[in-house]
Short mmCIF file of C-alpha atoms and ligand atoms in Angstrom, two decimals:
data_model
loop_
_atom_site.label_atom_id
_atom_site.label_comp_id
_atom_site.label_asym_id
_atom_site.label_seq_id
_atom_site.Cartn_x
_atom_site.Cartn_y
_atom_site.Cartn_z
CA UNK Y 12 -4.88 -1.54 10.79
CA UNK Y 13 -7.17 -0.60 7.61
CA UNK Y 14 -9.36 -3.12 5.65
CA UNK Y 15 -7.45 -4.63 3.19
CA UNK Y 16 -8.97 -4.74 -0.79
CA UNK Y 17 -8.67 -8.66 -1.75
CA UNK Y 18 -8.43 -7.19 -5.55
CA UNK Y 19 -4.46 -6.24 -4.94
CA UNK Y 20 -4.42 -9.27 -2.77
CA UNK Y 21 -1.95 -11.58 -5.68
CA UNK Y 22 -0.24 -8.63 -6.99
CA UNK Y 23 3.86 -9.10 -6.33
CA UNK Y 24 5.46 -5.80 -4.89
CA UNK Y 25 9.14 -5.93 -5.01
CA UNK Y 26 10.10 -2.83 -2.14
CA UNK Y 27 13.64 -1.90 -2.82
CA UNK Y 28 14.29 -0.21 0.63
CA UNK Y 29 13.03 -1.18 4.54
CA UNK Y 30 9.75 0.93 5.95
CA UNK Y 31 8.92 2.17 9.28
CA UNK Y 32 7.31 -1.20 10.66
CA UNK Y 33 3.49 -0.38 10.30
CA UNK Y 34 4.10 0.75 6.80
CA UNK Y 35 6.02 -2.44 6.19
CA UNK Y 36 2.99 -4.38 7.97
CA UNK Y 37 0.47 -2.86 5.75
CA UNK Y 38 2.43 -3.91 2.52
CA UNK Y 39 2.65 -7.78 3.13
CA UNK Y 40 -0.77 -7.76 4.12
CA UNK Y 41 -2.27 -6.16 0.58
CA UNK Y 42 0.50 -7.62 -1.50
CA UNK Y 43 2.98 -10.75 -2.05
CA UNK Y 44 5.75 -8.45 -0.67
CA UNK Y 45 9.67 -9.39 -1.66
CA UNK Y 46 11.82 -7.42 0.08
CA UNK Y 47 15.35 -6.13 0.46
CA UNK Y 48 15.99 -7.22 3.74
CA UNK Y 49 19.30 -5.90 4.11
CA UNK Y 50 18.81 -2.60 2.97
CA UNK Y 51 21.48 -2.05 0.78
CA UNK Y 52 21.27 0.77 -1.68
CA UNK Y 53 20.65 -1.36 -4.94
CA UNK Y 54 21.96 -0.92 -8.38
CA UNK Y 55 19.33 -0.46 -11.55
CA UNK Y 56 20.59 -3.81 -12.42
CA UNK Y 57 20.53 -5.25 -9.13
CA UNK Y 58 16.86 -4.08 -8.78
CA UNK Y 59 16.10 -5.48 -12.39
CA UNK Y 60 16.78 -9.01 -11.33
CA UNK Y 61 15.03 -9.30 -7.77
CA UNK Y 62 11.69 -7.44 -9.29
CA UNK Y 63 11.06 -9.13 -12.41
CA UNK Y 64 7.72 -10.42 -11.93
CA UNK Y 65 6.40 -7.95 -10.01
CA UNK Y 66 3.59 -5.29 -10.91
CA UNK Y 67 4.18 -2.99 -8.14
CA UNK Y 68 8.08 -1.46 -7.14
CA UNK Y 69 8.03 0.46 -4.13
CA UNK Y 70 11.41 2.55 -4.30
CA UNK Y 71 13.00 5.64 -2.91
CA UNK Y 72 14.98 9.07 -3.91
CA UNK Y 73 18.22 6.49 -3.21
CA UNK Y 74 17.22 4.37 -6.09
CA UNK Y 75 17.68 5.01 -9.61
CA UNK Y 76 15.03 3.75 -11.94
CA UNK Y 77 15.92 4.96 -15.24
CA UNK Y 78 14.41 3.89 -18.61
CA UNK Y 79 16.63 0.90 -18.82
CA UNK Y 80 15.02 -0.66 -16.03
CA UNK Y 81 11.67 0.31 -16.71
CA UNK Y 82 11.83 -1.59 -20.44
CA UNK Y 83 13.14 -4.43 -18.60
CA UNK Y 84 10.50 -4.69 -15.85
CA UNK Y 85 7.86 -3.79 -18.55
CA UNK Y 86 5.34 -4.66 -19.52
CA UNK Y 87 4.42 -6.74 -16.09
CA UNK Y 88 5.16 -3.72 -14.06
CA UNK Y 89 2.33 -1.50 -13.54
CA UNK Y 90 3.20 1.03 -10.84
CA UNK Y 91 6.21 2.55 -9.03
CA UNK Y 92 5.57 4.28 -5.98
CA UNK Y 93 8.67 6.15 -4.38
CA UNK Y 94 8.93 7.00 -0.81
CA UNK Y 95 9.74 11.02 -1.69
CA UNK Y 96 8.15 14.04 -3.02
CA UNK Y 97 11.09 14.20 -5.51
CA UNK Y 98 11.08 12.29 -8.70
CA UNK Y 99 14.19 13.38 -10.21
CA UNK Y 100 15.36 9.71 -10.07
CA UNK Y 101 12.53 8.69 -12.25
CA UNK Y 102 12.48 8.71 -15.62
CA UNK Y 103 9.23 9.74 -16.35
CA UNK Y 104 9.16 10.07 -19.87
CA UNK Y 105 9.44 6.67 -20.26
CA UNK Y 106 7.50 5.43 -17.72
CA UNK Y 107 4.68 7.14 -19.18
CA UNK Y 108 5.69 5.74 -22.72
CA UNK Y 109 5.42 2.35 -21.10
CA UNK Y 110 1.85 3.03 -19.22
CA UNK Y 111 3.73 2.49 -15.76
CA UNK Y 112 2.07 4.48 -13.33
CA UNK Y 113 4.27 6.57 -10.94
CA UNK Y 114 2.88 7.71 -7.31
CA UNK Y 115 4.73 9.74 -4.80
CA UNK Y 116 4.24 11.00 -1.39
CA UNK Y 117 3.67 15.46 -2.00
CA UNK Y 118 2.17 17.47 1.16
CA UNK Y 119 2.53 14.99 3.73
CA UNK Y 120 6.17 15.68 4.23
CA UNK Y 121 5.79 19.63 3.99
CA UNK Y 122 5.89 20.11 7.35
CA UNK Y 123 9.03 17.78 8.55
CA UNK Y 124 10.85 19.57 6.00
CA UNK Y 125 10.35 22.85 7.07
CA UNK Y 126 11.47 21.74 10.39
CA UNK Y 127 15.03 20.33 9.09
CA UNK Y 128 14.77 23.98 6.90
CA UNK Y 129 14.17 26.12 10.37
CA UNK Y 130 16.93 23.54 11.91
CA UNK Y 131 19.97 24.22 9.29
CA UNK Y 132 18.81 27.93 8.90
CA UNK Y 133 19.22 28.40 12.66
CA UNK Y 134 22.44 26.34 13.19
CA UNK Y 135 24.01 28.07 10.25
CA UNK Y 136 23.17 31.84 10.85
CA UNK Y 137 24.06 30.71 15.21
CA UNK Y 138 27.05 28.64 14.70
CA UNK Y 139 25.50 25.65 15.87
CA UNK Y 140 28.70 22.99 14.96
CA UNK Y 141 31.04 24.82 16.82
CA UNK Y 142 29.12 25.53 19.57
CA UNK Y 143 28.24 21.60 19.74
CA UNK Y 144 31.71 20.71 19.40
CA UNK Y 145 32.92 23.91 22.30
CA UNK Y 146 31.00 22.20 24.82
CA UNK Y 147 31.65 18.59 23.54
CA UNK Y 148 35.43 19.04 23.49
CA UNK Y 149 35.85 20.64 26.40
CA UNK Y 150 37.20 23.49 25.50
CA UNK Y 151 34.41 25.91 26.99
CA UNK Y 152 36.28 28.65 29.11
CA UNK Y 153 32.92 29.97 29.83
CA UNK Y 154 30.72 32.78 28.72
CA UNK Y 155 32.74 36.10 26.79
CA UNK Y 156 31.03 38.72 24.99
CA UNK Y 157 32.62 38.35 21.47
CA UNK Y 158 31.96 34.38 21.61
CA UNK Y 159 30.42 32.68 18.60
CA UNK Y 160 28.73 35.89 17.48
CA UNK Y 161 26.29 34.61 14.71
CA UNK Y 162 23.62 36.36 12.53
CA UNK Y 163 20.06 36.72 13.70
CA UNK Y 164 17.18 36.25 11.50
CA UNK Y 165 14.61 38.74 13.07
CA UNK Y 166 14.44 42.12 10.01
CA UNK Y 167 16.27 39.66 7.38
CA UNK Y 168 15.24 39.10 4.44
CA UNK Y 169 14.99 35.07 3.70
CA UNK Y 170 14.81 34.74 -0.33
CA UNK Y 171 13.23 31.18 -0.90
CA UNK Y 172 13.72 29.61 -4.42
CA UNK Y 173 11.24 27.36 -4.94
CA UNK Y 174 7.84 28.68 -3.65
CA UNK Y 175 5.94 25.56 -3.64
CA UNK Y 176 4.21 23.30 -0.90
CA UNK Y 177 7.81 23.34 1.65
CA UNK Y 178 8.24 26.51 0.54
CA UNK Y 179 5.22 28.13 1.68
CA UNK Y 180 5.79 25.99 4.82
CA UNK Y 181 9.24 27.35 5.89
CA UNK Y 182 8.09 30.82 4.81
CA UNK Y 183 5.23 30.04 7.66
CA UNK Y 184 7.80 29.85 10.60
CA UNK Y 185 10.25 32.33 8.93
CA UNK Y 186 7.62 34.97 9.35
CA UNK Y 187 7.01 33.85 12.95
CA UNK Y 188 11.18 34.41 13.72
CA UNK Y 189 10.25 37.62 12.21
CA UNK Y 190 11.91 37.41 8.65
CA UNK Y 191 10.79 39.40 5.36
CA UNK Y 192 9.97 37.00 2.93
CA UNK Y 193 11.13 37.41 -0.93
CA UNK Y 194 10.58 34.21 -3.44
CA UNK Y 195 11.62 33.35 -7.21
CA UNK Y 196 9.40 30.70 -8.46
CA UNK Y 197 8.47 30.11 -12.61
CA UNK Y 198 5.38 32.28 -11.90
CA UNK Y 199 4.60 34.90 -9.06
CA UNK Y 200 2.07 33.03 -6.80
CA UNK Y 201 -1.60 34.24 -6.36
CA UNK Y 202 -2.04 36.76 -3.42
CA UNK Y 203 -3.50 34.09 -0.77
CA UNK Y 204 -0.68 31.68 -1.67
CA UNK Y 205 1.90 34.36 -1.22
CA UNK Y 206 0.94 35.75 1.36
CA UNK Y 207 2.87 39.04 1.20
CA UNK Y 208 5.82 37.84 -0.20
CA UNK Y 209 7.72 39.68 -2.13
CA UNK Y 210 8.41 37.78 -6.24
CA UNK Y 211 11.67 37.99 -7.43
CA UNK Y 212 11.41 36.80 -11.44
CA UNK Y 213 15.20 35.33 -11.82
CA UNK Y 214 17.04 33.38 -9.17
CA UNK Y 215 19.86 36.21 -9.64
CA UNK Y 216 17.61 39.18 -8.36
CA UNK Y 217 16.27 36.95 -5.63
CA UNK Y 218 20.01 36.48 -4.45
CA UNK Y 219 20.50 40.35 -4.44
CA UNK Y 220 17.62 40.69 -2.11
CA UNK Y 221 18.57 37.78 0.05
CA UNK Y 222 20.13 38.24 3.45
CA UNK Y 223 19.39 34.67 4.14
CA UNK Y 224 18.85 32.06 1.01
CA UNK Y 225 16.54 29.03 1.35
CA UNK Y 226 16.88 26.21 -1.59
CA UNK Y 227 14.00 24.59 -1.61
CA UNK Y 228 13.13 24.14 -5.20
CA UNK Y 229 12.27 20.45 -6.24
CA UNK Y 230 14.87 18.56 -7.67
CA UNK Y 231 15.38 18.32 -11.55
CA UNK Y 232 17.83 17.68 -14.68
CA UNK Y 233 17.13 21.20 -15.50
CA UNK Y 234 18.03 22.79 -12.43
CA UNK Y 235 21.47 20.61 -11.89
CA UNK Y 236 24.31 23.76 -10.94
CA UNK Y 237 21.42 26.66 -10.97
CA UNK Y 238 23.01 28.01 -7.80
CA UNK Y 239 26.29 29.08 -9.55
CA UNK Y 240 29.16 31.13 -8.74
CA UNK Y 241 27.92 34.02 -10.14
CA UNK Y 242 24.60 33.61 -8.36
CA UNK Y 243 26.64 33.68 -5.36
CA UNK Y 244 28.43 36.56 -5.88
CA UNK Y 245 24.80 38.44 -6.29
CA UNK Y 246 23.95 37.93 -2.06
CA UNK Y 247 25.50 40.30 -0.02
CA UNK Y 248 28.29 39.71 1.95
CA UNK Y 249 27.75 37.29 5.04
CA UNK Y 250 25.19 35.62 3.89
CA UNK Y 251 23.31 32.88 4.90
CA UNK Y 252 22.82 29.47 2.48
CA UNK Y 253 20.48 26.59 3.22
CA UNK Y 254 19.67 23.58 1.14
CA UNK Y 255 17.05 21.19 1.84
CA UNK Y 256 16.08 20.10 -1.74
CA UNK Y 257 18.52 17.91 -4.22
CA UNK Y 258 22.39 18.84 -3.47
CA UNK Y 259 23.31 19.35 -7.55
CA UNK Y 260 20.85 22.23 -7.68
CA UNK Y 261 24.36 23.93 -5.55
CA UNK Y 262 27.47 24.08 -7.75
CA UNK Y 263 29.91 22.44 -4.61
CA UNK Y 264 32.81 24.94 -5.83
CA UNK Y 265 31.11 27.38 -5.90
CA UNK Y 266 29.76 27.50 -2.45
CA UNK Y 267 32.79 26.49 -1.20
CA UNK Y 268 34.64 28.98 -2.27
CA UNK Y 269 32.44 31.28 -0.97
CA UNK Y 270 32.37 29.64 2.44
CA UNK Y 271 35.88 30.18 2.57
CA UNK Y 272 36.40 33.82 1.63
CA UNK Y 273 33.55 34.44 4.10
CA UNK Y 274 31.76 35.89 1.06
CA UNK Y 275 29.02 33.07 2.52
CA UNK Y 276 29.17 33.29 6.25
CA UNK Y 277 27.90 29.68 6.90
CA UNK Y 278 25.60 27.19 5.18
CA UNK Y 279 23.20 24.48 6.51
CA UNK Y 280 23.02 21.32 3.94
CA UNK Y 281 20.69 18.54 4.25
CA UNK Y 282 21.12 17.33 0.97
CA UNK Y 283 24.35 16.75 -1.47
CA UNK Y 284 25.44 15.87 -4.61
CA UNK Y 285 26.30 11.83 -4.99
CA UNK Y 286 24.83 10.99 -1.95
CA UNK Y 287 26.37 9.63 0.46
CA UNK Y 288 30.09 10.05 -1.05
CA UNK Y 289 29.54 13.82 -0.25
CA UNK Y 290 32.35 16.60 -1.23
CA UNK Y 291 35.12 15.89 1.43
CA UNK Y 292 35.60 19.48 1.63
CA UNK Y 293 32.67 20.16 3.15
CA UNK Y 294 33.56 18.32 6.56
CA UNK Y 295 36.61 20.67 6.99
CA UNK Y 296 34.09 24.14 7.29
CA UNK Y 297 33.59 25.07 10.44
CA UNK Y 298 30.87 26.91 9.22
CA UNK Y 299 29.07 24.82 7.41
CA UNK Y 300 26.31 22.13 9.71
CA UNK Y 301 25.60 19.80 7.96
CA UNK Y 302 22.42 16.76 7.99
CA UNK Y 303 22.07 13.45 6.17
CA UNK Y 304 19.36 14.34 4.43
CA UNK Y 305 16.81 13.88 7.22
CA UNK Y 306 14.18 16.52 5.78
CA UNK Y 307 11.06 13.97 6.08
CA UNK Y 308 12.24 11.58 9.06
CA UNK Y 309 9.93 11.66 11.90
CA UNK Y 310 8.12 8.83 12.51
CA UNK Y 311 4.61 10.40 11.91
CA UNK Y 312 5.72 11.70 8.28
CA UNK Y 313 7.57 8.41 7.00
CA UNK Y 314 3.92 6.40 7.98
CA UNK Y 315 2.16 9.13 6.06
CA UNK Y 316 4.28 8.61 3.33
CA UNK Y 317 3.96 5.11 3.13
CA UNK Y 318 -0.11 4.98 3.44
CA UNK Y 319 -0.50 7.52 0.75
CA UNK Y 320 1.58 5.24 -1.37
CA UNK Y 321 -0.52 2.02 -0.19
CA UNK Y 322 -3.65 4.23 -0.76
CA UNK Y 323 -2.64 5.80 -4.29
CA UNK Y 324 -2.50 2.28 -5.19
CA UNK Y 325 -5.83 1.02 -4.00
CA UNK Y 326 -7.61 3.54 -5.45
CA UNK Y 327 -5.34 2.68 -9.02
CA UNK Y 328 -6.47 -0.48 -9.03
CA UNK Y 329 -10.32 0.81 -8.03
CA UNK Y 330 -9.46 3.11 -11.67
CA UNK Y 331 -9.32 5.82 -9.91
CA UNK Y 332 -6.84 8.44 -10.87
CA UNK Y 333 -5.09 9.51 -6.82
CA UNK Y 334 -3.74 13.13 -6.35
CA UNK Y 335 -0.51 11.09 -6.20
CA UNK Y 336 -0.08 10.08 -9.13
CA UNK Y 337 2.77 11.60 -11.31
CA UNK Y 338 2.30 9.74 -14.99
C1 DGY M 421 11.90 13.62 -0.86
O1 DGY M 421 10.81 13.29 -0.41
O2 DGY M 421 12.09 13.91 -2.05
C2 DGY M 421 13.03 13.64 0.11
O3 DGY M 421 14.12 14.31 -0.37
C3 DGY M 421 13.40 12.21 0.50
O4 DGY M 421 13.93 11.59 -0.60
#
């Protein structure tokens, strides 16, 4: 356990969701911790009334703190620090009206995240769900030569939109299954950052060079539907579609659809739109494998997440300024 700084000592924390255990342990021992011991996913009103009073709210991507809240926890709350990279559930803009810090957890979590990437890129493009459910079901004859054929990655070309920290990461073990990497970012990456990738300047002509697609962009009001129908239509046919970043950056029609005319071979989706009410439709694909948004959980990454959270805040209330901290 680290030495705990008797400045944040009296501060209330209100922490809307349970932590891994040490993370948990840390937190009631730096602040007066209330805590939703259930676990429920909580309302913005519902969080409104159990954290008034406190200076600190320790949330998540599940919880929606929108500007309504924030004027009603203001001006006693100081600082929210969510358990995610993402901070499309934030409303910045007024946070920073109201001086409320926000912290979140970047880098930390690159690596788990390429993982879950390499995980639903591989089950996708190798059938993994009905292979699973073959052996589970019992309905394994044994071994034929046309069984399950999938798509290999070695020579493909894996187009990643959204070049940033898990970006770079799941180009790092794409290139080791031997894949050609192609990007679309904003802005075409500096040499050592790109490391031979190849920049693509719209999402449209990254699709048309894409024998594999990668979402991986962060997660933002702008970027709600970006992968469209049309965008679709640009990859060639049999395709591969992953998403490990916010599911409404994927228009659900869309990529259903294309699932179904086999325009899309298969997709691997960690994330969805409305979480956890996903698209029903989505469950009837065979070729479509499918996570609960699992990116980040390993034990290792959720207690990195939570001590550069309990960190970032130390070093707030030191005046420091953390390489955390959004606003
Ligand atoms: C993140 O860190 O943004 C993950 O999606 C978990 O919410």
């Amino acid at each position: 356990m680290r030495s705990v700084s008797h400045t944040t000592q009296l501060e209330i924390a209100y922490v809307c969701r349970r932590m891994p255990p040490d993370v948990e342990a840390a937190m009631q021992a730096r602040f007066t911790v209330n805590l939703n011991e259930s676990d429920a996913l909580l309302s913005s009103t519902a969080i409104a009334d159990h954290a008034r009073g406190a200076t600190v709210l320790f949330v998540t991507a599940t919880e929606r703190i929108d500007g309504e809240l924030l004027r009603q926890l203001s001006p006693t709350l100081k600082t929210v620090a969510t358990l995610s990279v993402g901070h499309d559930h934030i409303d910045l803009a007024t946070a920073r009206e109201l001086g409320i810090e926000v912290l979140h957890t970047p880098d930390v979590l690159s690596d788990a995240c390429a993982e879950v990437a390499l995980m639903l890129l591989l089950n996708a493009a190798r059938r993994g769900f009905e292979a699973d459910v073959m052996v589970r079901s019992a309905q394994w004859r044994g071994w034929a030569p046309t069984q399950l054929l999938g798509k290999g990655l070695v020579g493909k070309r894996l187009g990643i939109f959204g070049m940033g920290r898990i970006g770079r990461a799941i180009a790092t073990r794409a290139r080791a299954f031997g894949m050609q990497i192609h990007y679309h970012n904003r802005s075409a990456l500096t040499p050592d950052l790109a490391e031979g990738a190849t920049f693509h300047p719209s999402l449209e002509n990254l699709c048309q060079h894409s024998d594999m697609l990668m979402v991986a962009a962060p997660g933002s009001p702008q970027l709600k539907g970006a992968l469209d129908a049309a965008h679709l239509r640009a990859l060639p046919r049999g395709a591969v579609v992953v998403n490990i970043s916010r599911g409404d950056i994927v228009n659900d029609d869309a990529l259903i659809d294309a699932l179904k005319t086999g325009h899309v071979f298969a997709a691997g989706l960690d994330v969805f739109a409305n979480e956890p009410d996903i698209d029903p439709r989505y469950r009837e694909l065979d070729n479509v494998f499918l996570s609960p948004h699992i990116g980040s959980a390993t034990e290792e990454t959720r207690n990195a997440m939570g001590w550069l959270l309990i960190d970032g805040l130390a070093a707030l209330r030191r005046g420091e300024r953390p390489a955390n901290l959004i606003t």
